[in-house]
Coordinates of C-alpha atoms and ligand atoms in Angstrom, one line a residue:
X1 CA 88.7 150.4 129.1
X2 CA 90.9 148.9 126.4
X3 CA 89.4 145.6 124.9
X4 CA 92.4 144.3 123.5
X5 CA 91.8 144.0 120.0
X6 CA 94.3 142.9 116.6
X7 CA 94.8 145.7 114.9
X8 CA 94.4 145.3 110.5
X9 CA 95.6 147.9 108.5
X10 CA 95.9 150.4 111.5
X11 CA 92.6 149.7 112.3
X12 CA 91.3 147.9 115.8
X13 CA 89.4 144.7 114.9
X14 CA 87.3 142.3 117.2
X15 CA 88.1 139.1 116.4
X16 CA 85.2 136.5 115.4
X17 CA 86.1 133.0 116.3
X18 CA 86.4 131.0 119.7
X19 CA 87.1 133.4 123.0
X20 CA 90.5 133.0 124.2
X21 CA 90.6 133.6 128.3
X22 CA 93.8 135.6 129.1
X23 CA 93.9 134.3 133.0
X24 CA 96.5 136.2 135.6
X25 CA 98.8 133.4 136.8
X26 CA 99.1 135.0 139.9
X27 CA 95.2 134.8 141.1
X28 CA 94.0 132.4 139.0
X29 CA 91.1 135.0 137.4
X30 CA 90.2 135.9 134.1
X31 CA 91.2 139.5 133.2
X32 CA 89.8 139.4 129.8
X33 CA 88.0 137.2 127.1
X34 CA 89.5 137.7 123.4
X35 CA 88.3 136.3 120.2
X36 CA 90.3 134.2 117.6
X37 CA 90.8 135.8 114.7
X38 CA 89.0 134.3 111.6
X39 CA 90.4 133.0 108.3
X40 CA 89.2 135.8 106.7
X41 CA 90.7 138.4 109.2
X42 CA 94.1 136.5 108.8
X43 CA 93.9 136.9 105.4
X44 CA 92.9 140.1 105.5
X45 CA 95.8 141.4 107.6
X46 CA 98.0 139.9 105.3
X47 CA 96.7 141.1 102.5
X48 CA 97.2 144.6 103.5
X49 CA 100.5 144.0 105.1
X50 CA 101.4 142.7 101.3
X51 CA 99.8 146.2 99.8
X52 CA 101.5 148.3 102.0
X53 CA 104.7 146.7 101.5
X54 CA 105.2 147.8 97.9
X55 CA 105.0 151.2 99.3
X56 CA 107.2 150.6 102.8
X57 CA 109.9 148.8 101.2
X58 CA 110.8 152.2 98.8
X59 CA 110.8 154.7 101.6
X60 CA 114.3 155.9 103.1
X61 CA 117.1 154.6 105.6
X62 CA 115.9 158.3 107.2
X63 CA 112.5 157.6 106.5
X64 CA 112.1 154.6 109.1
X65 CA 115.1 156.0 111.4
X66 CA 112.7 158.4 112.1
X67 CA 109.7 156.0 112.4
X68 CA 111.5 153.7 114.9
X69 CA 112.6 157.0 117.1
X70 CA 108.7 157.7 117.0
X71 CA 107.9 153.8 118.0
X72 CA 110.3 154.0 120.9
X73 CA 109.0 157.3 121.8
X74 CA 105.6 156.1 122.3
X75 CA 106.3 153.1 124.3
X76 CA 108.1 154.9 126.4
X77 CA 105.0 157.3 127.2
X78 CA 103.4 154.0 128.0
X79 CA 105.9 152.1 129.7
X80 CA 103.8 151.6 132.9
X81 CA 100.6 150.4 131.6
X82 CA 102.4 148.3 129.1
X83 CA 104.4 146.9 132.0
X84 CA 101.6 146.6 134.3
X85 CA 99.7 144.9 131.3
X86 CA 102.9 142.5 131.4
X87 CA 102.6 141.6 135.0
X88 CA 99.1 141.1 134.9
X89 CA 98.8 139.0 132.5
X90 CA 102.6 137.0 132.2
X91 CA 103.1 137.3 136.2
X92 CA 106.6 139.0 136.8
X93 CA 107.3 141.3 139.5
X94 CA 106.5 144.6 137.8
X95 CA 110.2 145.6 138.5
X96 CA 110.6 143.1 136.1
X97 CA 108.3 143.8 133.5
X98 CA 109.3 147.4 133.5
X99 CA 113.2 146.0 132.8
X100 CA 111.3 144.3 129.6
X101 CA 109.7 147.6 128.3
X102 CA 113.1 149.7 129.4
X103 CA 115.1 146.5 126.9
X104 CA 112.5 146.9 124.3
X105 CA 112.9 150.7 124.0
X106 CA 116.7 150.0 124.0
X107 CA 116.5 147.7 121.2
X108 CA 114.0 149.8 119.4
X109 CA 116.7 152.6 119.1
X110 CA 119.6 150.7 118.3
X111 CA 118.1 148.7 115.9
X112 CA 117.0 152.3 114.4
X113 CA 120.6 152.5 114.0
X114 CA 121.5 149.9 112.0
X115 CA 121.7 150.1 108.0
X116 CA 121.9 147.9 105.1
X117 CA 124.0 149.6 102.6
X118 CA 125.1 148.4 99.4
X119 CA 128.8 146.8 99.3
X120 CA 130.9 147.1 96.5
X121 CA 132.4 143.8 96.5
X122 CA 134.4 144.6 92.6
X123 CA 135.8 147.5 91.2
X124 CA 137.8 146.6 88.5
X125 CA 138.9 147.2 85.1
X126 CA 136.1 144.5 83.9
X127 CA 133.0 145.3 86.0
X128 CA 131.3 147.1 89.5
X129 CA 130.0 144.4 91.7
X130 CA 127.3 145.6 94.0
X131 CA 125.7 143.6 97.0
X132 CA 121.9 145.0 97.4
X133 CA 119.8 144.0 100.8
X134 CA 116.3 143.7 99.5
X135 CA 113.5 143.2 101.6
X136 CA 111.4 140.2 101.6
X137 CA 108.2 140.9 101.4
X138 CA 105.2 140.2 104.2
X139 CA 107.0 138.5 108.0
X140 CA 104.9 136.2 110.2
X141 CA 106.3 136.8 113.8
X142 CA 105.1 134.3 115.8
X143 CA 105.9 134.4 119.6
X144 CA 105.9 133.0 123.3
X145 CA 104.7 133.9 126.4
X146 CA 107.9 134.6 128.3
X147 CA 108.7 138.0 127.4
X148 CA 105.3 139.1 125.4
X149 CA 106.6 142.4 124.6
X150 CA 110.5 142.4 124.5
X151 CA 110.2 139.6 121.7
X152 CA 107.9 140.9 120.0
X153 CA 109.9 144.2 119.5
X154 CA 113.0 141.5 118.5
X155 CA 110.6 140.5 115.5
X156 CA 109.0 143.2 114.3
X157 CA 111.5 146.2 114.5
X158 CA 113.9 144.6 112.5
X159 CA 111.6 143.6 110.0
X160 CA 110.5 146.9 109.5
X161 CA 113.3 148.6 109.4
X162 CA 114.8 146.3 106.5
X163 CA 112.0 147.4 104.0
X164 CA 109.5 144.7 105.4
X165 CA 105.8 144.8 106.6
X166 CA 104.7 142.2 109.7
X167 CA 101.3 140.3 110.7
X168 CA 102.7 139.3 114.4
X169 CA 100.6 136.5 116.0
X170 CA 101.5 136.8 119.8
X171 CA 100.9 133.3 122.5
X172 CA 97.3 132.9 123.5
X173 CA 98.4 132.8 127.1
X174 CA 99.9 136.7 127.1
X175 CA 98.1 137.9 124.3
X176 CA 97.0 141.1 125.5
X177 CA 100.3 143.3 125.9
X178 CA 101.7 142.5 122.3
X179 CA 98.1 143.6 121.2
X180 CA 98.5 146.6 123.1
X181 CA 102.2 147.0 122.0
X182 CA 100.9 146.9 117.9
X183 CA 98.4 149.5 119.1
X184 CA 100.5 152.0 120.2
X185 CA 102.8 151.6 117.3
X186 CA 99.8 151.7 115.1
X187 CA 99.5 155.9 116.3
X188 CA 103.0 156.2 114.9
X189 CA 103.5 154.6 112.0
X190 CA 101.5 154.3 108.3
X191 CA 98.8 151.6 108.8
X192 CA 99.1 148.3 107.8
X193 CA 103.1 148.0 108.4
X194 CA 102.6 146.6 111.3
X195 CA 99.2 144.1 111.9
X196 CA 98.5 141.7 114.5
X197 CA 96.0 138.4 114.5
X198 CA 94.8 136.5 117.9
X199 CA 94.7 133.0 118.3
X200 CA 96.3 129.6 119.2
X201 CA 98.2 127.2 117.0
X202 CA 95.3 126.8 114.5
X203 CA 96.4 130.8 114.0
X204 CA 99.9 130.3 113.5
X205 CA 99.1 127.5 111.2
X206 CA 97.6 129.5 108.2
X207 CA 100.2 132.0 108.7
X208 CA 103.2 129.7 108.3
X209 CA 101.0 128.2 105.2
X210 CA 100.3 131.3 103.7
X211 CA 101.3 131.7 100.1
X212 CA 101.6 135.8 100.7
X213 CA 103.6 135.3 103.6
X214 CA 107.7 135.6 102.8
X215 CA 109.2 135.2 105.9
X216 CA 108.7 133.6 109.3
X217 CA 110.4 134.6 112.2
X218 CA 109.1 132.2 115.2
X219 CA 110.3 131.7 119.2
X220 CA 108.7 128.9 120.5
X221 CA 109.3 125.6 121.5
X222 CA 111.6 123.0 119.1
X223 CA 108.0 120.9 118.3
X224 CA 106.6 124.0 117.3
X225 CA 109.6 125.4 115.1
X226 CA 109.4 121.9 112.7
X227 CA 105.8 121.9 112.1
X228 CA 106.8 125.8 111.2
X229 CA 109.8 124.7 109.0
X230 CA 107.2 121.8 107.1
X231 CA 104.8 124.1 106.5
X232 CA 107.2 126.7 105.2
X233 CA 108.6 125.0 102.6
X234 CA 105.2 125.5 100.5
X235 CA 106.7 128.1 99.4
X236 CA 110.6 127.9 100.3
X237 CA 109.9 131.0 102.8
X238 CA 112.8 131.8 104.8
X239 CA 112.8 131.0 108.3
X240 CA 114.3 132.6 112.1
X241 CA 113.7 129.7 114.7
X242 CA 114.5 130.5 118.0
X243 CA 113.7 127.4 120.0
X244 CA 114.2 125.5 123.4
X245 CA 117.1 125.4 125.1
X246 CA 118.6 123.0 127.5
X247 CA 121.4 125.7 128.6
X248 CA 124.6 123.9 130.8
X249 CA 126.6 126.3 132.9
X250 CA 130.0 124.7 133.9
X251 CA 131.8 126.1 137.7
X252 CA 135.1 125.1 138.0
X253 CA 137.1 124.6 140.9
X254 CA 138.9 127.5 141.3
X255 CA 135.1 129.9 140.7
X256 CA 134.8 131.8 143.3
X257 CA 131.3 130.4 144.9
X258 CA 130.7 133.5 147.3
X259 CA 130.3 135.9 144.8
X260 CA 129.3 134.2 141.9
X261 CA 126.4 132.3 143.2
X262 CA 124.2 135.0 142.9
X263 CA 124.9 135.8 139.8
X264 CA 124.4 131.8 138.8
X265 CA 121.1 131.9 140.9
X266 CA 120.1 134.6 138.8
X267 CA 120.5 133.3 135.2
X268 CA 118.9 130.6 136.3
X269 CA 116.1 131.5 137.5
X270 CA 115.1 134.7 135.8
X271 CA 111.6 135.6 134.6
X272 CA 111.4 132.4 137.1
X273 CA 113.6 129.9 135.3
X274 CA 111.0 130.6 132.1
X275 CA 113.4 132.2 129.5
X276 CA 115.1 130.2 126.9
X277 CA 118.7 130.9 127.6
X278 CA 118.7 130.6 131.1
X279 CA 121.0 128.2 133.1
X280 CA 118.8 124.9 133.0
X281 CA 121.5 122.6 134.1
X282 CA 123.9 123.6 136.2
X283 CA 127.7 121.4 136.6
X284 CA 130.0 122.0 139.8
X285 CA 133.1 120.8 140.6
X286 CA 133.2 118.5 143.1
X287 CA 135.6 120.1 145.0
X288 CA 133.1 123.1 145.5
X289 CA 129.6 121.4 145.3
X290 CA 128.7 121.2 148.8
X291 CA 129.4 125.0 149.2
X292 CA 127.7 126.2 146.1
X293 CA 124.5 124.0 147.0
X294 CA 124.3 125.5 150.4
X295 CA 125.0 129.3 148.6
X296 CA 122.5 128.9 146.4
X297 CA 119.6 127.4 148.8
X298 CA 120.4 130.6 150.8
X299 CA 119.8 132.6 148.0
X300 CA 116.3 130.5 147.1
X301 CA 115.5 130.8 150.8
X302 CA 115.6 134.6 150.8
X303 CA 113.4 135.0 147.5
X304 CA 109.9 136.6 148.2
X305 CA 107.1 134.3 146.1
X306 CA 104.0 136.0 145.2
X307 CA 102.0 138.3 142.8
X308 CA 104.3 140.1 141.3
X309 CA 102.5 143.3 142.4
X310 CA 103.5 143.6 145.4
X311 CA 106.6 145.3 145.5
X312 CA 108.3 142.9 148.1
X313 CA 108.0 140.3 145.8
X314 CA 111.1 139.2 144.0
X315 CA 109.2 135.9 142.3
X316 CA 106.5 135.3 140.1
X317 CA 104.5 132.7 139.3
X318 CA 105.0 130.0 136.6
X319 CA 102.5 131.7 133.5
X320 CA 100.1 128.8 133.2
X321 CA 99.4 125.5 134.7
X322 CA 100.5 123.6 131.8
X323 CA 104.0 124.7 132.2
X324 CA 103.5 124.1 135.9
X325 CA 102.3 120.9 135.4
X326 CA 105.8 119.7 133.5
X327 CA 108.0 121.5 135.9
X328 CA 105.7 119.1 139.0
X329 CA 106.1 116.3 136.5
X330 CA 110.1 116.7 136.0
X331 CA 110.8 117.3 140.3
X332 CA 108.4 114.3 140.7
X333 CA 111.1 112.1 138.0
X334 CA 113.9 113.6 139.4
X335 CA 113.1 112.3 142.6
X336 CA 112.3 109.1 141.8
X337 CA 116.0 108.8 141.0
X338 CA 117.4 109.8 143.4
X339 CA 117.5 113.3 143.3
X340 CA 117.5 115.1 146.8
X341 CA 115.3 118.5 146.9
X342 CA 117.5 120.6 148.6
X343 CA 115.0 123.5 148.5
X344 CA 111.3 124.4 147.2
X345 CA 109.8 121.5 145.6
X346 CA 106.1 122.0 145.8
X347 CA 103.3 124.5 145.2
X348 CA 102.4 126.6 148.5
X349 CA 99.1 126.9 148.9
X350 CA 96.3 128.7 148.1
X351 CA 95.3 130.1 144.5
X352 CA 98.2 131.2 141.7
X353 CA 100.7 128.6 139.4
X354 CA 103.0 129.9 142.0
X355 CA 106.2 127.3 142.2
X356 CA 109.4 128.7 145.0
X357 CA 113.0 128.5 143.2
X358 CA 113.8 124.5 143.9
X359 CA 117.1 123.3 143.6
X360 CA 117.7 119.3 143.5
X361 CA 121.3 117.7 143.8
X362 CA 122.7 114.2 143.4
X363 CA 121.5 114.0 139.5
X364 CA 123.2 113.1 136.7
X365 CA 122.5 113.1 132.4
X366 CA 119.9 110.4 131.4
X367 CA 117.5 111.9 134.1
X368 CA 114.5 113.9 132.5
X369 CA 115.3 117.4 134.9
X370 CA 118.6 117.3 133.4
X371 CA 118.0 115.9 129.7
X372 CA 114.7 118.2 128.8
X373 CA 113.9 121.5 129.3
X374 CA 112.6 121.8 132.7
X375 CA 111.6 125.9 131.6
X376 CA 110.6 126.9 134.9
X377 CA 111.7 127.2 138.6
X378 CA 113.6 123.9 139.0
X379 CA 117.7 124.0 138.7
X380 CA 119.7 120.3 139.1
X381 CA 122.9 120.7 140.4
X382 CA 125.3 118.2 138.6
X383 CA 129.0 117.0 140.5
X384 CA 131.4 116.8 138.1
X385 CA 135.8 116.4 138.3
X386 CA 136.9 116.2 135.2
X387 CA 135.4 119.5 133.2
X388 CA 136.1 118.0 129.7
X389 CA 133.9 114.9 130.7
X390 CA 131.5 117.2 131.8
X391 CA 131.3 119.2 128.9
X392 CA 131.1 116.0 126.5
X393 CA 128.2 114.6 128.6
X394 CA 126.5 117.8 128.3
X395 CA 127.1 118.1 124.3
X396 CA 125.2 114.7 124.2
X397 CA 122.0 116.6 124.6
X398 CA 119.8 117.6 121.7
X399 CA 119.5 121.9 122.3
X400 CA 122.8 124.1 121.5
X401 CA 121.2 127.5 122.7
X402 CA 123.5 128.7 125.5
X403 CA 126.3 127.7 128.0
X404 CA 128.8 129.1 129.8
X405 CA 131.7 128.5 131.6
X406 CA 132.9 130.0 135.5
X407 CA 136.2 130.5 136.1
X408 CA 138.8 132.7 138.1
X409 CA 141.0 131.7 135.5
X410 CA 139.3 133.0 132.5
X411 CA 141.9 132.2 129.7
X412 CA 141.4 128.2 131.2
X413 CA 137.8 129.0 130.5
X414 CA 138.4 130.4 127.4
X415 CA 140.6 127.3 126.2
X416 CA 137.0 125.0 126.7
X417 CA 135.0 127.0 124.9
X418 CA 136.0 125.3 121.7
X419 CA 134.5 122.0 123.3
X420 CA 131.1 123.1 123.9
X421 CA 128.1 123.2 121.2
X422 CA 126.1 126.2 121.9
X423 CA 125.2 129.3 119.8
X424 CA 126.1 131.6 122.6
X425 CA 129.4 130.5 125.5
X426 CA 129.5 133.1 128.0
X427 CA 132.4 133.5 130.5
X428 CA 131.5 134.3 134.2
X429 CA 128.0 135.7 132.8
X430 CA 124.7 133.8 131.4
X431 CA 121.4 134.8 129.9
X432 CA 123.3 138.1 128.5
X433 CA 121.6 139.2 125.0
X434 CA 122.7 142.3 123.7
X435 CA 121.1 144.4 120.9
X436 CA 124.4 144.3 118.7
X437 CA 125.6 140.9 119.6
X438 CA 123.8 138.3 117.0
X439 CA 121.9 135.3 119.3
X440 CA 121.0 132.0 118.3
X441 CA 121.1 128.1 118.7
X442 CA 122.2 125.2 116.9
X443 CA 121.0 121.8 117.0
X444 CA 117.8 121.4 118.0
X445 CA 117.8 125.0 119.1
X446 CA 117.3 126.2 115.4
X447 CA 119.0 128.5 113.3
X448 CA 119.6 132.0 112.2
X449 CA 120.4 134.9 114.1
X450 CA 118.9 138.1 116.1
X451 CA 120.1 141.1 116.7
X452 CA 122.8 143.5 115.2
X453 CA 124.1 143.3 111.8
X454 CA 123.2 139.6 111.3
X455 CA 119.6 139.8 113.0
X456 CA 119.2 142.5 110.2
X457 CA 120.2 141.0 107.1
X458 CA 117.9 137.7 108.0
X459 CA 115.3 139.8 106.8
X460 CA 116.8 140.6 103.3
X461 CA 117.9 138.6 100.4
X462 CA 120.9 139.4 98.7
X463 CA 120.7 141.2 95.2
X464 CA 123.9 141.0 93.0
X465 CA 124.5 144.0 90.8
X466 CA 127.0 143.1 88.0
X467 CA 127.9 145.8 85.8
X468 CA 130.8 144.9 83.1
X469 CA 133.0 147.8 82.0
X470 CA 134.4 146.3 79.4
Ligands
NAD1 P1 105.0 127.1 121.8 O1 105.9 126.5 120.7 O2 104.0 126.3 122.5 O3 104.3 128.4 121.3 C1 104.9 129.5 120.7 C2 104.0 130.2 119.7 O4 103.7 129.3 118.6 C3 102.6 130.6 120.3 O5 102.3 131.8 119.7 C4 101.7 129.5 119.8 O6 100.4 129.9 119.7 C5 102.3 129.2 118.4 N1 102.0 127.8 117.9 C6 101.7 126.7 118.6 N2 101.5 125.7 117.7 C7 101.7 126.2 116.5 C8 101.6 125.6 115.2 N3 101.3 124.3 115.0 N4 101.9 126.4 114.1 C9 102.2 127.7 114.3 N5 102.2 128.3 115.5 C10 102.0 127.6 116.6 O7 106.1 127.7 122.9 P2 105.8 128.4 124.3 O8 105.3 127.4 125.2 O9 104.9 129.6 124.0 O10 107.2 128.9 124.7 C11 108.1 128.2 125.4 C12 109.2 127.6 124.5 O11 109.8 128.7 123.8 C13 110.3 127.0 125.3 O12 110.7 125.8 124.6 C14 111.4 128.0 125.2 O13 112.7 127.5 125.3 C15 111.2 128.6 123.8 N6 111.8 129.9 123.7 C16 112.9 130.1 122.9 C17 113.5 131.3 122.8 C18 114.8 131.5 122.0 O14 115.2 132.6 121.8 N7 115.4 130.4 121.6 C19 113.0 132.4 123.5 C20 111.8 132.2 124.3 C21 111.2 131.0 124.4

């Protein structure tokens, strides 16, 4: 049986300090006790991710091509106990889970794709300009529990593939499929590219410290991402922060409710409302409220809540009860002013964090379900008649992550799009990341990119070479 171990310098490790329990949301029991990494084993791993890295960052564009066809290769021989691992421990349907390790294996090869050559930016009588994409040196990846393994894949295959080496700290609540993840790229690829550490934010701490460490890419909440950013600054390493989101989706009058709804219902509540671009407030014409309430309740209705092993099951349960305990704590608020629950609302009984899709109307901005991140199974439903008021009540808010606008009239849409302060608008879509579209926030939703192009050269630094002619 696999134990679950970090894995230093291409080597499995136990760790030494306090036992993490890794619980399955959907039953409530343990499937496995880990140990917190030590100090001295966080060192450790990044002191051999910083050894190997003088040898990784001088092997070829071919060189690593091939090593990322060899890492997607052997995740897809594993897909099903990786996803399985997934469910188990994060609680989505397995349909699900096997949709993350499918994405991850996309992003694996595309990303394999991508290069970093030099740009001749002068060629003149007086001098050759040359832009150079150097690598920085050893990348913290710190991650969340939502998607354990597809974000961990956003981290660490584009660090690797820009010259880099990784020490990837994965959440204490799904620690065990990134752990297995690192392992099986550890059979592919030289040891000590790629290490892993276990443990909770006492973990993540000394890495973001570290003096060794050169870059942090981290997705987590906005709290976490500025005690990241002050601890960075020891040593001015550059930062990726992909944090919460507070996502607004606007339907106009003229959106056609009958077909769209599902498509609403599902950006919002995807991976059960607990992913950081999905729809966490949604604004509807008055005109077409009533209907798109009644459309999406159906839709709610119809979902299948349970352990997302069975395979009639269509939704999960929240991943731990302190997430449930905020999504309870924002319904409870909301109704207290005046929200109506129009479906769901309340833990069924028995044993799991389980939590049906719940939908409340009659809210408006300045009430906590609307203002924070709910990050769970909870949509409010906002009336609005005047789209531009809408959209300037919603810009009020502190995230910038995504948005989006649903029209029939999509060059109307397009026209608002200017209006609204998000890293990502989509039209008549949400939650859409692609591997060569770059992603990110503003605001309080931090900064930088992923993916494509951008993603890629956020793990370089730029080296001018100026040779004069003359
Ligand atoms: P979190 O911030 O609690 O934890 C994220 C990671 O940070 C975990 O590995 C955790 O152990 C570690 N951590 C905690 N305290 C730390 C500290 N002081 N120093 C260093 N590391 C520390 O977030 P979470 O609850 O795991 O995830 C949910 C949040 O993540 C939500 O706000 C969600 O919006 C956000 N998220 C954002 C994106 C995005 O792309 N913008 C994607 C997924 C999740």
């Amino acid at each position: 049986m696999n134990t679950y171990q970090q894995c230093i310098d291409g080597k499995l490790i136990c760790g030494v300090d306090k036992v993490i329990n890794v619980i399955n949301p959907a039953s409530e029991l343990p499937i496995a006790d880990i140990r917190e990494s030590s100090l001295e084993q966080v060192n450790l791993a990044v002191s051999n991710a910083l050894n190997v890295f003088s040898y990784w960052k001088k092997t070829s564009n071919e060189e690593r091509i091939h090593t990322l066809r060899k890492i997607a290769d052997v995740i897809a021989e594993n897909k099903t106990e990786l996803a399985e691992l997934i469910t188990k421990e994060q609680g989505k349907p397995l349909s699900l889970a096997m949709l993350e390790v499918d994405a991850s294996i996309d992003w694996v090869n595309y990303t394999a794709s991508l290069s970093l050559l030099p740009k001749v930016i002068e060629d003149s009588a007086e001098r050759v300009v040359e832009q150079h994409y150097r690598p920085l040196g050893v990348v913290a990846s710190i991650t969340p529990w939502n998607w354990p393994v597809m974000i961990a894949i956003w981290h660490i295959i584009p660090a690797i593939k820009a010259g880099n080496t990784v020490v990837i700290k994965p959440s204490n609540y799904t620690p065990l499929s990134t752990l297995f993840l690192v392992e099986l790229i550890n059979r592919v690829i030289p040891p000590g590219v790629i290490n892993s550490v276990v443990g909770e934010a006492v973990v993540g701490d000394v890495l973001s410290r570290h003096a060794d460490i050169s870059k942090i890419v981290f997705t987590g909440s906005t709290a976490t991402g500025q005690k990241i950013m002050e601890n960075a600054s020891i040593n001015l390493k550059r930062l990726t922060l992909e944090l919460g989101g507070n996502d607004a989706a606007f339907v106009l009058a003229d959106a056609d409710v009958e077909s769209l709804a599902p498509r609403i219902f599902q950006a919002a509540f995807l991976n059960m409302g607990q992913t950081c671009a999905a729809i966490k407030r949604l604004y509807v014409h008055e005109s077409i409220y009533d209907t798109m309430c009644e459309k999406l309740c159906d839709i709610a209705k119809a979902s299948k809540v349970g352990d997302g092993f069975d395979s009639e099951v269509t939704f999960g349960p929240v991943q731990n009860l302190a997430q449930l305990a905020i999504v309870e704590e924002l319904v409870a608020d909301a109704i207290c002013q005046g929200g109506k629950v129009l479906c769901g609302g309340g833990r069924p009984a028995g044993s799991g964090f389980f939590y049906p899709p719940t939908l409340i109307s009659g809210l408006s901005d300045g009430v906590r379900l609307v203002d924070e991140e709910q990050f769970g199974p909870v949509l409010p439903i906002i009336k609005f008649s005047d789209p531009h008021e809408a959209i300037a009540e919603a810009n009020k808010n502190s995230n910038g992550l995504g948005s989006s606008v649903w029209s029939a009239d999509t060059d109307y849409a397009s026209s608002l799009v200017n209006r609204i302060e998000a890293g990502t608008t989509w039209i008549n879509n949400h939650a859409e990341v692609l591997p060569n579209c770059p992603f990110g926030g503003c605001k309080m939703s931090g900064f930088g990119v992923e993916f494509g192009l951008d993603g890629l050269k956020e793990y370089t630094y730029t080296h001018i070479v100026n040779k004069a002619k003359a």
